[in-house]
Amino acid sequence: MRSHLESLEDAKKGHIVTLVELNDVRKVYPLGKTEVEAVKGVSFCIEQGDFVSIAGPSGSGKSTILNMIGCIDVPTAGTVTIDGRKTGGLKDRDITRLRHEVIGFIFQSFNLIPVLDVYENIEFPLLLGKQKPDKKATREWIDYLIAEVGLSQWRKHKPNELSGGQRQRVAIARALVTKPKIVLADEPTANLDSKTGEQIIELMKKINREMDTTFIFSTHDQKIVTIADHIIRLMDGNVIENLRKGVNADAMCASAQAQEE
């Protein structure tokens, strides 16, 4: 897998760096004696630094696609490629490593650990890695993230002492602590009031711009769709629109594939 720094260098040189590629992906779920086809032959690419909105009504396949990109679910047919690796043939330990090194997750229910304070919740993913982190570097990095999400004065507070917006800020910092190339966010503003939701969106866009972290949202929130530079619209398990900064993203994906070949 290419490092985040190598990807950043390619981006600076103007090279297209494809981080996510779905090729003719289908997902079928059994439902009693019948089957439900949640995703129907979906294909698209997502590039380094994209701020992506996967939008569509309930039941359109948004969360299913996000789960397959996050290696939480596997396609029934087709291929999902993350950071140059096809996920279908990977062993469990390789999937775990890919998730830990490349992907960060932001959940709409926050999923913070109640007995840990802000600092400890953010630090937690680093403790799951095989390599023992450098204490000084880790402390400086977490301090930086806490300041970046505006929680310096709440660093010793437990989740039940925080507002919904503050908890989501902790979840964002936790998703970034392993320095992932990709952050997946499933309806990250769903449990927030509109003002707090706008602040969270602005914060994630700032991080996207400054760190070149690729954000991929599954969302109903029109504000996220408006601010996104890559919009993938779904309907009944099909892609009905794929635009990246006003350009047909399917054509850009084909161009990137030609570069790699």
Coordinates of C-alpha atoms in Angstrom, one line a residue:
M1 CA 0.0 0.0 0.0
R2 CA 1.2 3.5 -0.8
S3 CA 1.8 5.8 2.1
H4 CA -0.3 9.0 2.6
L5 CA 2.9 11.0 2.0
E6 CA 3.5 9.3 -1.4
S7 CA -0.1 10.0 -2.4
L8 CA 0.2 13.6 -1.4
E9 CA 3.3 14.0 -3.5
D10 CA 1.5 12.5 -6.5
A11 CA -1.4 14.9 -5.9
K12 CA 1.0 17.9 -5.8
K13 CA 2.5 16.7 -9.2
G14 CA -0.9 16.7 -10.7
H15 CA -1.2 12.9 -10.9
I16 CA -4.6 11.4 -10.4
V17 CA -4.5 9.1 -7.3
T18 CA -7.4 6.6 -7.3
L19 CA -8.1 5.5 -3.7
V20 CA -11.5 3.7 -4.2
E21 CA -12.7 1.9 -7.3
L22 CA -16.0 -0.1 -7.6
N23 CA -16.4 -2.1 -10.8
D24 CA -19.8 -3.6 -11.6
V25 CA -20.6 -4.2 -7.9
R26 CA -23.7 -6.0 -6.9
K27 CA -25.0 -6.8 -3.4
V28 CA -27.9 -9.2 -2.8
Y29 CA -29.4 -9.9 0.6
P30 CA -31.6 -13.0 1.3
L31 CA -35.0 -12.1 2.6
G32 CA -36.9 -15.3 3.5
K33 CA -37.5 -17.2 0.2
T34 CA -36.7 -14.2 -1.9
E35 CA -33.7 -11.9 -2.5
V36 CA -33.3 -8.2 -2.3
E37 CA -30.8 -6.6 -4.7
A38 CA -29.6 -3.6 -2.8
V39 CA -26.8 -2.6 -5.2
K40 CA -27.1 -3.3 -9.0
G41 CA -23.9 -3.2 -11.0
V42 CA -22.4 0.0 -9.6
S43 CA -19.1 1.4 -10.9
F44 CA -17.2 4.5 -9.9
C45 CA -13.8 5.9 -8.8
I46 CA -12.9 8.2 -5.9
E47 CA -9.7 10.1 -6.0
Q48 CA -7.2 11.3 -3.3
G49 CA -8.5 14.5 -1.7
D50 CA -12.1 14.1 -2.8
F51 CA -15.0 15.3 -0.6
V52 CA -17.6 12.9 -1.7
S53 CA -21.4 12.8 -1.1
I54 CA -23.1 9.5 -1.8
A55 CA -26.7 10.7 -1.9
G56 CA -30.1 9.2 -2.4
P57 CA -33.3 8.3 -0.7
S58 CA -33.6 5.6 2.0
G59 CA -33.2 2.2 0.4
S60 CA -31.1 3.5 -2.5
G61 CA -28.0 1.6 -1.5
K62 CA -25.9 4.3 0.2
S63 CA -25.1 2.6 3.4
T64 CA -24.5 -0.7 1.6
I65 CA -21.9 0.9 -0.6
L66 CA -20.2 2.6 2.3
N67 CA -20.0 -0.7 4.2
M68 CA -18.3 -2.3 1.2
I69 CA -15.8 0.5 0.9
G70 CA -15.1 0.1 4.6
C71 CA -14.7 -3.7 4.3
I72 CA -17.5 -4.2 6.7
D73 CA -19.5 -6.0 4.0
V74 CA -18.4 -7.8 0.8
P75 CA -20.0 -7.6 -2.7
T76 CA -22.0 -10.5 -4.1
A77 CA -20.4 -9.8 -7.5
G78 CA -18.0 -7.3 -8.9
T79 CA -14.8 -5.9 -7.3
V80 CA -14.0 -3.2 -4.7
T81 CA -10.5 -1.9 -4.8
I82 CA -9.2 0.2 -1.9
D83 CA -5.8 1.9 -2.2
G84 CA -4.8 -0.4 -5.0
R85 CA -5.9 -3.7 -3.3
K86 CA -8.9 -5.8 -4.3
T87 CA -10.7 -6.5 -1.1
G88 CA -12.5 -9.7 -2.3
G89 CA -9.5 -12.0 -1.9
L90 CA -8.0 -10.6 1.3
K91 CA -7.7 -12.7 4.4
D92 CA -9.3 -11.4 7.7
R93 CA -5.9 -10.2 9.1
D94 CA -5.3 -8.2 5.8
I95 CA -8.7 -6.7 5.9
T96 CA -8.1 -5.6 9.5
R97 CA -4.8 -4.1 8.6
L98 CA -6.3 -2.3 5.6
R99 CA -9.1 -0.8 7.8
H100 CA -6.6 0.2 10.5
E101 CA -4.0 1.8 8.2
V102 CA -6.2 3.3 5.4
I103 CA -9.7 4.0 6.7
G104 CA -11.2 6.0 9.5
F105 CA -14.9 5.8 10.5
I106 CA -17.3 8.4 11.8
F107 CA -20.7 7.0 12.9
Q108 CA -23.9 8.9 13.4
S109 CA -24.3 7.4 16.9
F110 CA -20.7 8.5 17.7
N111 CA -19.8 5.1 19.3
L112 CA -17.6 6.7 21.9
I113 CA -16.4 4.6 24.9
P114 CA -18.3 6.0 28.0
V115 CA -15.6 5.3 30.6
L116 CA -12.9 7.1 28.6
D117 CA -12.3 10.8 28.4
V118 CA -11.9 12.8 25.2
Y119 CA -8.1 12.3 25.0
E120 CA -8.5 8.5 25.7
N121 CA -11.3 8.0 23.2
I122 CA -9.2 9.6 20.4
E123 CA -6.1 7.7 21.4
F124 CA -7.9 4.3 21.5
P125 CA -7.4 3.3 17.8
L126 CA -3.7 3.7 18.1
L127 CA -3.6 1.2 21.0
L128 CA -5.1 -1.5 18.7
G129 CA -2.2 -1.4 16.2
K130 CA 0.7 -3.9 16.4
Q131 CA 3.4 -1.3 16.6
K132 CA 3.8 0.5 19.9
P133 CA 3.3 4.2 19.3
D134 CA 5.9 6.8 20.3
K135 CA 4.5 8.4 23.4
K136 CA 5.7 12.0 22.8
A137 CA 4.7 12.0 19.1
T138 CA 1.4 10.4 19.9
R139 CA 0.6 13.0 22.6
E140 CA 1.6 15.9 20.3
W141 CA -0.6 14.5 17.5
I142 CA -3.6 14.0 19.7
D143 CA -3.2 17.4 21.3
Y144 CA -3.1 18.9 17.7
L145 CA -6.3 17.0 16.8
I146 CA -8.1 18.1 20.0
A147 CA -7.2 21.7 19.3
E148 CA -8.2 21.3 15.6
V149 CA -11.7 20.1 16.5
G150 CA -12.0 22.8 19.2
L151 CA -12.1 20.6 22.3
S152 CA -9.0 21.6 24.2
Q153 CA -10.8 22.7 27.3
W154 CA -12.9 19.5 27.3
R155 CA -10.0 17.0 26.9
K156 CA -10.6 15.4 30.3
H157 CA -14.4 15.2 30.0
K158 CA -16.3 11.9 29.5
P159 CA -18.8 11.5 26.6
N160 CA -21.8 12.0 28.9
E161 CA -20.5 15.4 29.9
L162 CA -20.4 16.6 26.2
S163 CA -23.1 17.9 23.8
G164 CA -24.0 16.0 20.6
G165 CA -21.8 18.3 18.6
Q166 CA -18.9 17.9 20.9
R167 CA -19.2 14.1 20.8
Q168 CA -19.2 14.2 17.0
R169 CA -16.0 16.3 17.1
V170 CA -14.4 13.6 19.3
A171 CA -15.5 11.0 16.7
I172 CA -13.9 13.1 13.9
A173 CA -10.6 13.4 15.8
R174 CA -10.7 9.6 16.6
A175 CA -11.2 8.8 12.9
L176 CA -8.2 10.9 12.0
V177 CA -5.8 9.7 14.7
T178 CA -4.3 6.9 12.6
K179 CA -3.7 9.4 9.7
P180 CA -6.0 7.5 7.3
K181 CA -6.2 8.3 3.6
I182 CA -10.0 7.8 3.7
V183 CA -12.6 8.8 6.2
L184 CA -16.1 7.2 5.9
A185 CA -19.0 9.0 7.5
D186 CA -22.5 7.5 7.6
E187 CA -25.1 10.3 8.1
P188 CA -22.7 12.2 10.4
T189 CA -25.1 15.1 11.0
A190 CA -28.3 13.0 11.4
N191 CA -28.4 13.4 15.2
L192 CA -27.4 17.0 15.3
D193 CA -29.3 20.3 15.2
S194 CA -28.9 22.3 12.0
K195 CA -26.5 24.9 13.3
T196 CA -24.2 22.2 14.9
G197 CA -24.5 20.1 11.7
E198 CA -23.2 23.1 9.7
Q199 CA -20.3 23.6 12.0
I200 CA -19.4 19.9 11.8
I201 CA -19.6 20.0 7.9
E202 CA -17.3 23.1 7.8
L203 CA -14.9 21.4 10.2
M204 CA -14.6 18.3 8.0
K205 CA -14.2 20.4 4.9
K206 CA -11.4 22.3 6.6
I207 CA -9.6 19.0 7.4
N208 CA -10.2 17.8 3.9
R209 CA -8.6 20.9 2.5
E210 CA -5.7 21.1 4.9
M211 CA -4.8 17.4 5.3
D212 CA -5.9 16.2 1.8
T213 CA -7.9 13.5 3.6
T214 CA -10.5 11.9 1.4
F215 CA -14.0 12.1 3.0
I216 CA -16.8 9.9 1.8
F217 CA -20.3 10.6 3.1
S218 CA -23.5 8.6 3.0
T219 CA -26.1 11.3 3.5
H220 CA -29.5 12.8 3.1
D221 CA -28.1 16.2 4.2
Q222 CA -28.4 18.6 1.3
K223 CA -25.7 20.9 2.9
I224 CA -23.2 18.1 2.5
V225 CA -24.3 17.5 -1.0
T226 CA -23.9 21.2 -1.8
I227 CA -20.4 21.5 -0.4
A228 CA -19.1 18.2 -1.9
D229 CA -16.8 18.4 -4.9
H230 CA -17.8 14.8 -6.0
I231 CA -21.4 13.8 -6.0
I232 CA -22.6 10.3 -6.6
R233 CA -26.4 10.0 -6.7
L234 CA -28.2 6.7 -6.2
M235 CA -31.7 5.5 -6.9
D236 CA -32.9 1.9 -6.3
G237 CA -29.3 0.5 -6.2
N238 CA -28.1 2.3 -9.4
V239 CA -25.9 5.3 -10.0
I240 CA -28.0 7.9 -11.7
E241 CA -25.4 10.8 -11.5
N242 CA -21.6 10.8 -11.0
L243 CA -20.1 14.3 -11.1
R244 CA -16.8 15.5 -9.8
K245 CA -16.4 19.3 -9.7
G246 CA -19.0 19.6 -12.5
V247 CA -17.3 17.1 -14.8
N248 CA -18.5 13.6 -15.6
A249 CA -16.5 11.5 -13.1
D250 CA -16.9 8.3 -15.1
A251 CA -14.7 9.8 -17.9
M252 CA -12.1 10.9 -15.3
C253 CA -12.1 7.4 -13.8
A254 CA -11.4 5.9 -17.3
S255 CA -8.6 8.4 -17.7
A256 CA -7.0 7.4 -14.4
Q257 CA -7.2 3.7 -15.2
A258 CA -5.5 4.5 -18.5
Q259 CA -2.7 6.3 -16.7
E260 CA -2.2 3.3 -14.4
E261 CA -2.0 0.9 -17.4

